[in-house]
PDB file of C-alpha atoms in Angstrom:
ATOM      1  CA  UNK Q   1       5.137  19.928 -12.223  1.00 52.00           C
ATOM      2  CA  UNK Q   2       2.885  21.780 -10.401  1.00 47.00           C
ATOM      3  CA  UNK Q   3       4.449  23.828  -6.639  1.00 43.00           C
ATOM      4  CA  UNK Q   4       4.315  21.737  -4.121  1.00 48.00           C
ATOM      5  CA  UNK Q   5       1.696  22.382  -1.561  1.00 48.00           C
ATOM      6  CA  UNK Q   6       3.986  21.919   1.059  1.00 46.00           C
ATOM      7  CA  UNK Q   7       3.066  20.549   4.056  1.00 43.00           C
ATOM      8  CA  UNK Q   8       3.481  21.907   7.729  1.00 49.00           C
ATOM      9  CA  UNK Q   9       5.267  19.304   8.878  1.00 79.00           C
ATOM     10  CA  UNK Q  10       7.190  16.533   7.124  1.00 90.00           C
ATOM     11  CA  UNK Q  11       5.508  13.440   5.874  1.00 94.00           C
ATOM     12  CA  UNK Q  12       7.408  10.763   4.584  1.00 96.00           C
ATOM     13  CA  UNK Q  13       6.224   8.200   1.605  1.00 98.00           C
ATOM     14  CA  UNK Q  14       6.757   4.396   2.223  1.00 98.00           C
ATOM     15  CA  UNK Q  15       6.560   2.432  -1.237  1.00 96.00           C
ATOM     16  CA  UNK Q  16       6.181  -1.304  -0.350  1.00 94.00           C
ATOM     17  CA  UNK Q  17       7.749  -2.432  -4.038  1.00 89.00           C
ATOM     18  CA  UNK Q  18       8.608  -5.904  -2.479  1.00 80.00           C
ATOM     19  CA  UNK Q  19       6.288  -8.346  -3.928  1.00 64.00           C
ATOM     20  CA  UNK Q  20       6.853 -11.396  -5.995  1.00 50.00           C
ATOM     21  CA  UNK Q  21       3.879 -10.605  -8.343  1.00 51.00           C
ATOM     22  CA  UNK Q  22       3.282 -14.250  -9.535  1.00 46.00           C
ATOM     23  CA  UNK Q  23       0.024 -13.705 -10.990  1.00 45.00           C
ATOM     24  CA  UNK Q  24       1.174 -11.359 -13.146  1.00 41.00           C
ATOM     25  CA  UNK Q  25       3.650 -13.022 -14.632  1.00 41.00           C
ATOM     26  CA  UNK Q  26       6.646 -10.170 -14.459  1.00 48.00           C
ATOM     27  CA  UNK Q  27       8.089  -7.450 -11.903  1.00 55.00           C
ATOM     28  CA  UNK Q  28       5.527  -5.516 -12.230  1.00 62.00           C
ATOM     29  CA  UNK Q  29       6.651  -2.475  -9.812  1.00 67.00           C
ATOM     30  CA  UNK Q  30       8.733  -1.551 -12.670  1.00 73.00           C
ATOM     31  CA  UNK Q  31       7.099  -2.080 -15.639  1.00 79.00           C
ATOM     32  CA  UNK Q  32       6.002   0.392 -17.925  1.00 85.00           C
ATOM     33  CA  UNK Q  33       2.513   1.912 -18.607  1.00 89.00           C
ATOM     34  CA  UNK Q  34       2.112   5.422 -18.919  1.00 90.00           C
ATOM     35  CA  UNK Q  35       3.086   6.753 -22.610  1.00 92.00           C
ATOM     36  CA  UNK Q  36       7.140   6.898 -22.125  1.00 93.00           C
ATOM     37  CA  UNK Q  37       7.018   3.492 -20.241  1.00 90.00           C
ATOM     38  CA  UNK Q  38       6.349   5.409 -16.706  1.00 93.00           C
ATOM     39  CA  UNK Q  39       5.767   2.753 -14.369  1.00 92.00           C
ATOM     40  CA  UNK Q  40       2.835   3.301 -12.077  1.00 93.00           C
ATOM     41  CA  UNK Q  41       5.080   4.042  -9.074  1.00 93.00           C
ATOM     42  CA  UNK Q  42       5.962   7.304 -10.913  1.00 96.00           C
ATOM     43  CA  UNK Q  43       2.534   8.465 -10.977  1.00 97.00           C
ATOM     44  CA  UNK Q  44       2.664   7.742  -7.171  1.00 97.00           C
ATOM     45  CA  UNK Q  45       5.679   9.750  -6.795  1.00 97.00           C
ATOM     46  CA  UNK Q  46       4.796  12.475  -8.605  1.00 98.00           C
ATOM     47  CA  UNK Q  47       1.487  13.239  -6.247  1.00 97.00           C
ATOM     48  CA  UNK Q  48       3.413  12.984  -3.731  1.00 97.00           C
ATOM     49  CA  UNK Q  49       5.859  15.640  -4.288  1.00 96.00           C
ATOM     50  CA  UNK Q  50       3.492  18.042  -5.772  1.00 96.00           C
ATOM     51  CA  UNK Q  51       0.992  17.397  -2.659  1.00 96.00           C
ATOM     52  CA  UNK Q  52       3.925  17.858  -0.156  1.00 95.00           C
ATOM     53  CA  UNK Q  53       5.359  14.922   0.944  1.00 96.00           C
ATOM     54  CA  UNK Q  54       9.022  15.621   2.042  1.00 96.00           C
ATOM     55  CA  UNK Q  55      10.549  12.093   1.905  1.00 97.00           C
ATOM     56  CA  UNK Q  56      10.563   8.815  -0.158  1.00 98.00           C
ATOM     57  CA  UNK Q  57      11.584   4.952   1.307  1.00 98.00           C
ATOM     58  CA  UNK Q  58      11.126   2.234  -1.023  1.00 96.00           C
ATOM     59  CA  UNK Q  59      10.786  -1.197  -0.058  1.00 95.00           C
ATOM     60  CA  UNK Q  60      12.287  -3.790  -2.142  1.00 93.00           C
ATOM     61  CA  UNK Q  61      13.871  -6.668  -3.385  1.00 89.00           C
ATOM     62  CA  UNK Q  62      17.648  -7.105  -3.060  1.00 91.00           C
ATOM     63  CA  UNK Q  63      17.079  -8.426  -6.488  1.00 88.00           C
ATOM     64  CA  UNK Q  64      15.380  -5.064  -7.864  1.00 87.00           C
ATOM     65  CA  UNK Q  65      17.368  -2.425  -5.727  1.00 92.00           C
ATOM     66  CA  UNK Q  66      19.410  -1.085  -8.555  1.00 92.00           C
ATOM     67  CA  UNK Q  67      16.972  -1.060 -10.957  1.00 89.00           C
ATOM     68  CA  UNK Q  68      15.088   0.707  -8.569  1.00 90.00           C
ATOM     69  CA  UNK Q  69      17.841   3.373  -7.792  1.00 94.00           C
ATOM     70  CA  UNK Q  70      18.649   3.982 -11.078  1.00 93.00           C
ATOM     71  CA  UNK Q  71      15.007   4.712 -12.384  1.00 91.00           C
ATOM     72  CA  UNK Q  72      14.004   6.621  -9.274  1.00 95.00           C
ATOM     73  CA  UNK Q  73      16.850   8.611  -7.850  1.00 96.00           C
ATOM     74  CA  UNK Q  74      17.443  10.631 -10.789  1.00 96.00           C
ATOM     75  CA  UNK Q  75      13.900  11.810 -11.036  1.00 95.00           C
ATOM     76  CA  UNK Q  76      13.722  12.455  -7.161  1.00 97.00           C
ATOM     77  CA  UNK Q  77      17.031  13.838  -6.662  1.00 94.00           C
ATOM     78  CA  UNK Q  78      16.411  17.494  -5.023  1.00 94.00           C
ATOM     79  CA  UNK Q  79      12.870  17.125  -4.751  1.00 96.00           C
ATOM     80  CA  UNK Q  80      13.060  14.972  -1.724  1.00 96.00           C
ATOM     81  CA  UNK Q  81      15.046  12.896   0.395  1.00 97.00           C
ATOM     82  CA  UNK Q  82      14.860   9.006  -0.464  1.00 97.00           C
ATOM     83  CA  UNK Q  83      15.980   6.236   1.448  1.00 97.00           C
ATOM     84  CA  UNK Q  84      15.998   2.393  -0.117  1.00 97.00           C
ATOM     85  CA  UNK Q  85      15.173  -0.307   2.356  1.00 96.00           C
ATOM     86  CA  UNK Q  86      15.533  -4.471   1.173  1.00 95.00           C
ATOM     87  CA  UNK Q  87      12.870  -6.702   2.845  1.00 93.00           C
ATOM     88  CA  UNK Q  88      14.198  -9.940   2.623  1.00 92.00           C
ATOM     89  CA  UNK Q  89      12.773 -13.099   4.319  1.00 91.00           C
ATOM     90  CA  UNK Q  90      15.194 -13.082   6.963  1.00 93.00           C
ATOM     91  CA  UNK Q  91      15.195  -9.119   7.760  1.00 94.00           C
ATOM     92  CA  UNK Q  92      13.700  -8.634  11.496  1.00 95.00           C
ATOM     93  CA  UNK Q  93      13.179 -12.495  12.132  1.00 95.00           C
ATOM     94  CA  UNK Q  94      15.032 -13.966  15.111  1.00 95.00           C
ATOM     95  CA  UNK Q  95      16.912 -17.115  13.691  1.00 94.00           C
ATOM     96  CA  UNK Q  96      14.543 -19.301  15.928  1.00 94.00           C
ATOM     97  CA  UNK Q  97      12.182 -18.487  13.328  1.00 93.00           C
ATOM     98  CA  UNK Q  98      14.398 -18.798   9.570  1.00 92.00           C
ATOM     99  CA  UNK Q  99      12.933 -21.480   7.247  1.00 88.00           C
ATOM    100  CA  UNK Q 100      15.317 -22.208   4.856  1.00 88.00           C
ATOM    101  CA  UNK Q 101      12.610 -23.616   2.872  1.00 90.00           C
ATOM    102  CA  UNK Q 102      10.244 -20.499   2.940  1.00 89.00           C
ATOM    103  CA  UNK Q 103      10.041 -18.115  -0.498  1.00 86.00           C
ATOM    104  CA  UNK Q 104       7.051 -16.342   0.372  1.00 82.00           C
ATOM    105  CA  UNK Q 105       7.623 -12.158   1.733  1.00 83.00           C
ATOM    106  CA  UNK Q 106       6.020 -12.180   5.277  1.00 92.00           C
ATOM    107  CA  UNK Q 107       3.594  -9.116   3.872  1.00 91.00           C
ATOM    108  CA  UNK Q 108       2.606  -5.728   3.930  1.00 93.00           C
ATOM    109  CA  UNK Q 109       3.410  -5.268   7.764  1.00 95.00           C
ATOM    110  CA  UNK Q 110       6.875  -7.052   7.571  1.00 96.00           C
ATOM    111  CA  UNK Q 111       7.153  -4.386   4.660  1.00 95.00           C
ATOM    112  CA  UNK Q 112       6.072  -1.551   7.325  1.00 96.00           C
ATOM    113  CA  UNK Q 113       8.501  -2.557   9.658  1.00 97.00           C
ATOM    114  CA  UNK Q 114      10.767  -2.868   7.726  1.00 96.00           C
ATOM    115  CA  UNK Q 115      11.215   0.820   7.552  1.00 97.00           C
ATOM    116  CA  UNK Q 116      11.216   1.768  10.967  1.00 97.00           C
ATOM    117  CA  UNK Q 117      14.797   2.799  11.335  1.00 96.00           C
ATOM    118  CA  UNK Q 118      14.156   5.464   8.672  1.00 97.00           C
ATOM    119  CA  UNK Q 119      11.011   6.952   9.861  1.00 97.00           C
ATOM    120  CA  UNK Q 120      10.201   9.574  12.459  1.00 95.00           C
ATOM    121  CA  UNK Q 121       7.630  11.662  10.962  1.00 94.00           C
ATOM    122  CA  UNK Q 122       4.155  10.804  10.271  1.00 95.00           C
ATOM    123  CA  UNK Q 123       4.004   8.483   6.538  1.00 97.00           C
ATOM    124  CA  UNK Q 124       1.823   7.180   3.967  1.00 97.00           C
ATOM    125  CA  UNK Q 125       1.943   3.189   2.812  1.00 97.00           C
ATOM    126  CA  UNK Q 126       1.195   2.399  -0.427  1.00 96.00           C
ATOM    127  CA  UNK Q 127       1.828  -0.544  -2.916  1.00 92.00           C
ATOM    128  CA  UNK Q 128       4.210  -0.002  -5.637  1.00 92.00           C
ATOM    129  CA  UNK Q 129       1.495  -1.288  -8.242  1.00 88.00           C
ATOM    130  CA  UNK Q 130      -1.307   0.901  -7.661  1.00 91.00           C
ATOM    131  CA  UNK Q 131      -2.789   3.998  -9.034  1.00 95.00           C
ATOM    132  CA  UNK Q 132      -4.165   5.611  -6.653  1.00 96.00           C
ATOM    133  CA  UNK Q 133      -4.947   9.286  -8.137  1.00 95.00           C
ATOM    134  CA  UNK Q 134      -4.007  12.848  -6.667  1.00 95.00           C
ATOM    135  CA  UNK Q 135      -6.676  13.726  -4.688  1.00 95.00           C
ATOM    136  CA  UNK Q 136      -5.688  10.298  -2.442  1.00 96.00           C
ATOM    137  CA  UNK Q 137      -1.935  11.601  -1.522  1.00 97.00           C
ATOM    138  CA  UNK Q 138      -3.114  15.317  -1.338  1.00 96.00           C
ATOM    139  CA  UNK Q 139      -6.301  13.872   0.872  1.00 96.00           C
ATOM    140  CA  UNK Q 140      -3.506  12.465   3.471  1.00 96.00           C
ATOM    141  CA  UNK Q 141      -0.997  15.185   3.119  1.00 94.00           C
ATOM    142  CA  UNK Q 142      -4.073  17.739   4.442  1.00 94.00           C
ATOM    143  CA  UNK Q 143      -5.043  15.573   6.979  1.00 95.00           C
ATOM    144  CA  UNK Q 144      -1.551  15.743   8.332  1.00 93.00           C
ATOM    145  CA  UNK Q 145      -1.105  19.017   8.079  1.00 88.00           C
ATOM    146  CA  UNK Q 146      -4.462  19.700  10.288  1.00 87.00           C
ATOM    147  CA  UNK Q 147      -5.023  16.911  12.072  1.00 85.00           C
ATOM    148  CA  UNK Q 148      -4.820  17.716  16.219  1.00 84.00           C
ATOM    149  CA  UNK Q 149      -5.945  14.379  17.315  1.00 89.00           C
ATOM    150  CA  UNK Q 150      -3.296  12.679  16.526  1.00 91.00           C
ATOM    151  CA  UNK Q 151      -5.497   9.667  14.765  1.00 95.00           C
ATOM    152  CA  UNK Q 152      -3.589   7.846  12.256  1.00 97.00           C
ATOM    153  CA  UNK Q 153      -5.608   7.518   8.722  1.00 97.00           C
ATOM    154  CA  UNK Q 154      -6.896   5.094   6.003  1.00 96.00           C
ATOM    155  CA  UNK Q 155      -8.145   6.829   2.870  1.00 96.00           C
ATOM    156  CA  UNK Q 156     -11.802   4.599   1.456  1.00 95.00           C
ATOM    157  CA  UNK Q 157     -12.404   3.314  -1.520  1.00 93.00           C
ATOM    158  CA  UNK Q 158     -15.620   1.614  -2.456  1.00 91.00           C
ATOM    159  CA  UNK Q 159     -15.287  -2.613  -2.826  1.00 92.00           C
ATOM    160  CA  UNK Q 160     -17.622  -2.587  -5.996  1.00 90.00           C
ATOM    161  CA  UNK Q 161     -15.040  -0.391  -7.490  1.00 87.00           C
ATOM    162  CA  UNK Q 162     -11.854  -1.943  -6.959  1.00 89.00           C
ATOM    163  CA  UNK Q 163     -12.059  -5.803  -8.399  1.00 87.00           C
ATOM    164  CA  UNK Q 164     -10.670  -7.198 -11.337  1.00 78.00           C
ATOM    165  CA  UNK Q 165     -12.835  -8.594 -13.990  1.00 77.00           C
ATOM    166  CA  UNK Q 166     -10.289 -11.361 -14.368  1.00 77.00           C
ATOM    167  CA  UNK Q 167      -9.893 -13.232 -11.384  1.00 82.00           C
ATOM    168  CA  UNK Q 168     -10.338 -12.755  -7.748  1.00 88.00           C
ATOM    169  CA  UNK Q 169      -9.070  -9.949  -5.820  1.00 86.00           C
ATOM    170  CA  UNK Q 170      -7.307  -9.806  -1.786  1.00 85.00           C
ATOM    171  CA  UNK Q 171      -8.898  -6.597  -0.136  1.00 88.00           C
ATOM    172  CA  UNK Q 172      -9.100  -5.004   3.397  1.00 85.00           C
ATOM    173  CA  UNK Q 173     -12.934  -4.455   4.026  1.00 92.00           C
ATOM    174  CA  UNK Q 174     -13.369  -1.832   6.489  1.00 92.00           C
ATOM    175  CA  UNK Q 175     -16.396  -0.853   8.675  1.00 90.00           C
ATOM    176  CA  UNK Q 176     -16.923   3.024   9.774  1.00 91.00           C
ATOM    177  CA  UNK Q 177     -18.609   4.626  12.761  1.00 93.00           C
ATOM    178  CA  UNK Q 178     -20.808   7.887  12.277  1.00 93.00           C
ATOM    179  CA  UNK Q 179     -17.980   9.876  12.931  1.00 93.00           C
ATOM    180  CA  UNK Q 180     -15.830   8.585  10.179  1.00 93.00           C
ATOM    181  CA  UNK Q 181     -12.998   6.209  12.215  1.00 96.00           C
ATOM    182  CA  UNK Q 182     -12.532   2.949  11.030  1.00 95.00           C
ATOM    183  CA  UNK Q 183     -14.220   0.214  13.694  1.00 94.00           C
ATOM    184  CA  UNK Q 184     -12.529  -2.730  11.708  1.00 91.00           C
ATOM    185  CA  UNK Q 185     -10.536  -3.921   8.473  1.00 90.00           C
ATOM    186  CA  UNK Q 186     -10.677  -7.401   7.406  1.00 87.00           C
ATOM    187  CA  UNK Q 187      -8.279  -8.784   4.968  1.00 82.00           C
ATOM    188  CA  UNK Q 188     -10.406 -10.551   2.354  1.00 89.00           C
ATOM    189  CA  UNK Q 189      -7.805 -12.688   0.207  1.00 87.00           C
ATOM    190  CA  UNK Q 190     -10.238 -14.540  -2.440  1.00 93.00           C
ATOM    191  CA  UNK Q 191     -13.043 -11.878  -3.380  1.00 94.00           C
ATOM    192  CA  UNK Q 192     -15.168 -12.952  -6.723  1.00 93.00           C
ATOM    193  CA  UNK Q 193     -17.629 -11.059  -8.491  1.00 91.00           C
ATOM    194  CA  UNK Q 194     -20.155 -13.847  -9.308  1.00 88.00           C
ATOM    195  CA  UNK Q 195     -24.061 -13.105 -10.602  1.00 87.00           C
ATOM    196  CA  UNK Q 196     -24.502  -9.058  -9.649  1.00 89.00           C
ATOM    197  CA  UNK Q 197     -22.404 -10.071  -5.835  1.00 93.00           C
ATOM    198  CA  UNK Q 198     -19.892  -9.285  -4.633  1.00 96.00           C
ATOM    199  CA  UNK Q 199     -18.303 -12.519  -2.689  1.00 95.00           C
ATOM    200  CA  UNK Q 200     -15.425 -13.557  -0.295  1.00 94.00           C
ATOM    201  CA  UNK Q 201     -14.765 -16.787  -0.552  1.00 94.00           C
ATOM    202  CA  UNK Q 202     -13.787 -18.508   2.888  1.00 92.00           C
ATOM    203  CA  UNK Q 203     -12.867 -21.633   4.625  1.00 88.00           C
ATOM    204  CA  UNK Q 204     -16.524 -21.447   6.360  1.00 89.00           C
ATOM    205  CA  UNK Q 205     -18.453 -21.034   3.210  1.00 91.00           C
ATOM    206  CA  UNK Q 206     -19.035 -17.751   1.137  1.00 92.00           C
ATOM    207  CA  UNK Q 207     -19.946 -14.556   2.207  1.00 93.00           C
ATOM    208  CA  UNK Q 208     -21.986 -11.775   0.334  1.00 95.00           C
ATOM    209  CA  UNK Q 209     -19.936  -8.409   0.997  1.00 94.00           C
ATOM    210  CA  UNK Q 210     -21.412  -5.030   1.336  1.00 92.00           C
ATOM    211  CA  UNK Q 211     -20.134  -2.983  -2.801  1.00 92.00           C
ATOM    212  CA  UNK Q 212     -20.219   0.116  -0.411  1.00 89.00           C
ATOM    213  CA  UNK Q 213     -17.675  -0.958   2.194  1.00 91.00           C
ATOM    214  CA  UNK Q 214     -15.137   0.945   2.810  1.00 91.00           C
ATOM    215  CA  UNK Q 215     -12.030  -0.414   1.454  1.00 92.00           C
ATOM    216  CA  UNK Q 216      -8.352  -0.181   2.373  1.00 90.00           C
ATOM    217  CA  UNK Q 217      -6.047  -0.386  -0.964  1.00 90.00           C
ATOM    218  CA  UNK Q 218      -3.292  -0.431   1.105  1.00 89.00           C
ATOM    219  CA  UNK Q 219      -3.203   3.725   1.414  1.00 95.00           C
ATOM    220  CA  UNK Q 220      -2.664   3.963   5.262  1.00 96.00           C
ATOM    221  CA  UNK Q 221      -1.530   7.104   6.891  1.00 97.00           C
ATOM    222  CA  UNK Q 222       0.406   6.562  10.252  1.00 97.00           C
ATOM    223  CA  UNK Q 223       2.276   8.196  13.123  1.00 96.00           C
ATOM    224  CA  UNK Q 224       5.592   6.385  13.879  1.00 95.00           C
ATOM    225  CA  UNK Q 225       4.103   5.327  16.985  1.00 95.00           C
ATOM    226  CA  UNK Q 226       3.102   2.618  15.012  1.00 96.00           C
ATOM    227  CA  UNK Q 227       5.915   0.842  14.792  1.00 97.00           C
ATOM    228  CA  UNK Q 228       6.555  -0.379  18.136  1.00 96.00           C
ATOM    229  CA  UNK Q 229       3.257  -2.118  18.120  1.00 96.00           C
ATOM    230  CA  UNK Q 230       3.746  -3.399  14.819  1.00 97.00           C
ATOM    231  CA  UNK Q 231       6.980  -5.771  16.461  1.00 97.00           C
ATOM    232  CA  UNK Q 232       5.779  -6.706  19.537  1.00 96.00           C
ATOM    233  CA  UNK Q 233       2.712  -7.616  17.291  1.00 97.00           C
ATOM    234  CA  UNK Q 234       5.109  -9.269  14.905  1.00 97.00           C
ATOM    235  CA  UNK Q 235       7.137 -11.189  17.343  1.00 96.00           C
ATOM    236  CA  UNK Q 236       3.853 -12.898  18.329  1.00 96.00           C
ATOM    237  CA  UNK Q 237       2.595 -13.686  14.723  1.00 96.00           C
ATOM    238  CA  UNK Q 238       6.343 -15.157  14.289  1.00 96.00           C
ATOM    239  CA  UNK Q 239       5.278 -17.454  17.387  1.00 95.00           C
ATOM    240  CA  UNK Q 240       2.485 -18.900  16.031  1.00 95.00           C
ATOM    241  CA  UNK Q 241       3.030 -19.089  12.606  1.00 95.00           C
ATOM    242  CA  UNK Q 242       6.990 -19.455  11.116  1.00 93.00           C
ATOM    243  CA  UNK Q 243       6.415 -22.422  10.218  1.00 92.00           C
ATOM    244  CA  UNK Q 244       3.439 -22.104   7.977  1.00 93.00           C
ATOM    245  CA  UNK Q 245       5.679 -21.263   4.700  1.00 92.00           C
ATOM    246  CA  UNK Q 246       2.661 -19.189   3.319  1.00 89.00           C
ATOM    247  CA  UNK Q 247       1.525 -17.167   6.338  1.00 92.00           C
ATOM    248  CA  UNK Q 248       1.836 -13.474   5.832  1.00 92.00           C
ATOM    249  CA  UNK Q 249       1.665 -10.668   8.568  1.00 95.00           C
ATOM    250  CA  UNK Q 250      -0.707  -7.713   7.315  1.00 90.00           C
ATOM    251  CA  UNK Q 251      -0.858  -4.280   8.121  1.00 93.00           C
ATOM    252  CA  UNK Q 252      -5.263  -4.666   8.315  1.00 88.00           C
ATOM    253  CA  UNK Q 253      -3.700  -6.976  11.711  1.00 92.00           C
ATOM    254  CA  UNK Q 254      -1.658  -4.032  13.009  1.00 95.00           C
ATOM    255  CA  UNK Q 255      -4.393  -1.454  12.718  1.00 94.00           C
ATOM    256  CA  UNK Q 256      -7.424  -3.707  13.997  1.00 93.00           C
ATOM    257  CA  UNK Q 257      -5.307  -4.166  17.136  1.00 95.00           C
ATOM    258  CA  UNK Q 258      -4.926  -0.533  17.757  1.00 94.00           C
ATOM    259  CA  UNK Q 259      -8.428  -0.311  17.353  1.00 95.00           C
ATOM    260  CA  UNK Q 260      -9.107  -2.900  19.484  1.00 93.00           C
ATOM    261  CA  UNK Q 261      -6.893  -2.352  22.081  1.00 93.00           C
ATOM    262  CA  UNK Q 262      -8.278   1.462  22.323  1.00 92.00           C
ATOM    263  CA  UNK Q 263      -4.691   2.656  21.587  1.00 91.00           C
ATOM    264  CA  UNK Q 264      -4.916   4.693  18.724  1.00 93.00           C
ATOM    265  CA  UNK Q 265      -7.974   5.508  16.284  1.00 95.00           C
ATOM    266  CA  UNK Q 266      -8.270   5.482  12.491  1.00 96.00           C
ATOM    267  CA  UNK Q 267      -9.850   8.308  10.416  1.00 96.00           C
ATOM    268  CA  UNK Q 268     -11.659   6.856   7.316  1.00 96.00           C
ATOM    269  CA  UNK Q 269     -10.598  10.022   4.289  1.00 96.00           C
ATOM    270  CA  UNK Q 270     -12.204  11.203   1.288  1.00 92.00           C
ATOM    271  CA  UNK Q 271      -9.719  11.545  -1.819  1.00 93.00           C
ATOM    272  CA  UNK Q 272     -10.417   7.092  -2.945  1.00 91.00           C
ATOM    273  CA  UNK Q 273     -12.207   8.766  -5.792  1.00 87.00           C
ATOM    274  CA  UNK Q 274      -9.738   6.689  -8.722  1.00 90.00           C
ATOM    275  CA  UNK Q 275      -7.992   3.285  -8.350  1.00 92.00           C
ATOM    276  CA  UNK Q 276      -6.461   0.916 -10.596  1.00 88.00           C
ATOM    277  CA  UNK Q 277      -4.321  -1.472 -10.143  1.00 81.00           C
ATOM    278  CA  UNK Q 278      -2.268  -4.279 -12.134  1.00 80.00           C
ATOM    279  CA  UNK Q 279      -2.969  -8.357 -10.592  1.00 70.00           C
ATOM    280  CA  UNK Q 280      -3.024 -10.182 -13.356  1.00 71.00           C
ATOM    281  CA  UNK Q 281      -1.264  -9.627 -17.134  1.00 75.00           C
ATOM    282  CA  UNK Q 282      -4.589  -8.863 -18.305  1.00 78.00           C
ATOM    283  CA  UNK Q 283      -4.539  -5.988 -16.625  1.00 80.00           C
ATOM    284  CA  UNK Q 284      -2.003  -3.958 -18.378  1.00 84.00           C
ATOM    285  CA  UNK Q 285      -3.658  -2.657 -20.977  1.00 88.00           C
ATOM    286  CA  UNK Q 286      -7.115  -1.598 -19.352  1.00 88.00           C
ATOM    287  CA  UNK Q 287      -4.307   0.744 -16.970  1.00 90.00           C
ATOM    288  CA  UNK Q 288      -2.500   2.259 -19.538  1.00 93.00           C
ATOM    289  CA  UNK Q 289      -5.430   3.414 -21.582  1.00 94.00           C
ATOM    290  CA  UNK Q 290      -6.762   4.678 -18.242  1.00 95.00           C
ATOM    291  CA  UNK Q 291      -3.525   7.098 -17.380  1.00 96.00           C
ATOM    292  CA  UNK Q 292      -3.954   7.951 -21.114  1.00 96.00           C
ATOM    293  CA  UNK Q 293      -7.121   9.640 -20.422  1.00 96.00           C
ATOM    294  CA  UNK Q 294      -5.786  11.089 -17.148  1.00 97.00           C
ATOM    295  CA  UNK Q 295      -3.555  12.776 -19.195  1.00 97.00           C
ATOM    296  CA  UNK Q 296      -6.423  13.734 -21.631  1.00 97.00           C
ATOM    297  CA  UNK Q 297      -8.304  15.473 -19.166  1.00 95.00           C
ATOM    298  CA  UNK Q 298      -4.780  17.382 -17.697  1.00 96.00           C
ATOM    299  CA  UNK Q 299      -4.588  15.553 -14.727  1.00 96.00           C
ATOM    300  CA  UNK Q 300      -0.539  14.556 -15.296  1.00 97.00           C
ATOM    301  CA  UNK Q 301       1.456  15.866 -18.082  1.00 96.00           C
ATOM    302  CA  UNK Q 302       1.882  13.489 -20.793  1.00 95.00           C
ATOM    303  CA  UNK Q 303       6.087  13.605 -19.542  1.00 93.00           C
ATOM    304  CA  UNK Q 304       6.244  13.378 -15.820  1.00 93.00           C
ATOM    305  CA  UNK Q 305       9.373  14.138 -14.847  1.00 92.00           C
TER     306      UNK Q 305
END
């Protein structure tokens, strides 16, 4: 592995490795792709410590925890401090608000806070199934290291180049300002790709999405700060919506509200230059032969760790 270009200050890596993954059929945080069954997480992992990052907290299961531990901890051990947190469907939810009957994870920004007791230093989010490339985590881990305004971060990818050609796709589509901060992300849940367009499908009809748009793959780069407006934020979605057994609280809500409410600004980052990702079973294959040639071209060693 290369030195770690190690960062002024510490940054901390949140892994939301939570999901259910029913579209694909299996646990797909843990499954393998890379030539000695790496899962994609350990391409995530290993940016991350060679670009800097000083701590790891996973997100998970309380069904996948010790898988987890056992595949990870091993390889992190000494390289940085780790910390597992379970989201479970009852974790931060008042017991006005339990459903027995709900299954569903409450999303990405239940994941986020989720974490907050084990975060003080400015962190990356990222989804456990997701290959995001090297120049994404070192991207964040500069801006960090620079940054004096204090703006939290988003690194872009383009929409046209992160669909699936086999089925439709949930993305946050972001708008910029000329100076690079984000104005607005909008979770899309049901994008197509239907006759050369690229479409969201809505309850108020479709609508034709810029393939340019800045788009959030869930690679956000935050200050702790975050966190307290991320519960009171949370408490209020809880309000309105516990007892819609499908309603999920994402972090695109969290960081349009900041925006919004003038209380923190989001710097749109260079570094989205590779993505792939794993939706549907389909996918599998396409993803290994892609970290194959990754490896090819000497981006990773063919044995991470």
């Amino acid at each position: 592995m290369d030195t770690p270009n190690r960062t002024q200050k510490k940054v901390a890596l949140l892994v939301m490795a939570a999901g259910i993954g029913s579209r694909y059929g299996g646990i797909k945080q843990i499954d393998g792709f890379g030539p000695n069954g790496e899962t994609i997480m350990d391409y995530s992992l290993f940016d991350a410590v060679r670009a800097g990052f000083t701590k790891v907290v996973f997100i998970v299961r309380d069904e996948i925890l010790e898988t987890v531990k056992e595949k990870f901890l091993p390889k992190l051990q000494g390289k940085v401090e780790v910390e597992f947190v379970v989201q479970s469907i009852d974790k931060l939810i008042p017991p006005q608000y339990k459903n027995a009957e709900r299954t569903k994870p409450w999303g990405t920004g239940h994941a986020l806070l989720c974490a907050k007791d084990v975060i003080n230093e400015p962190f990356i989010a990222i989804n456990a199934d997701d290959f995001y490339g090297k120049d994404a985590f070192a991207s964040v881990a500069n801006y960090f290291k620079s940054d004096t305004t204090g703006a939290h971060a988003m690194v872009g990818f383009t929409l046209s180049k992160v669909l699936s050609e086999h089925g439709s796709v949930s993305r946050g589509v972001g708008e910029a300002d000329k100076d690079g901060y984000l104005q607005s992300v909008v979770e899309r849940t049901t994008i197509v790709q239907e006759n050369g367009k690229i479409i969201s499908r809505e309850k108020e009809g479709d609508r034709i999405l810029d393939p340019n748009a800045p788009t959030s793959m869930n690679f956000w780069g935050f200050h702790p700060e975050v966190f307290k407006l991320a519960a009171s934020m949370f408490d209020d979605f809880l309000k309105e919506y516990h007892s819609n057994l499908k309603s999920e609280f994402y972090i695109p809500l969290i960081v349009n509200e900041l925006i919004h409410r003038g209380i923190g600004k989001v710097k749109v980052l260079g570094g989205g230059n590779i993505w792939f990702g794993v939706t549907y079973k389909e996918d599998k294959e396409e993803v290994s032969s892609k970290i194959k040639a990754l490896i090819r071209q000497g981006d990773y060693p063919e044995k991470l760790w």
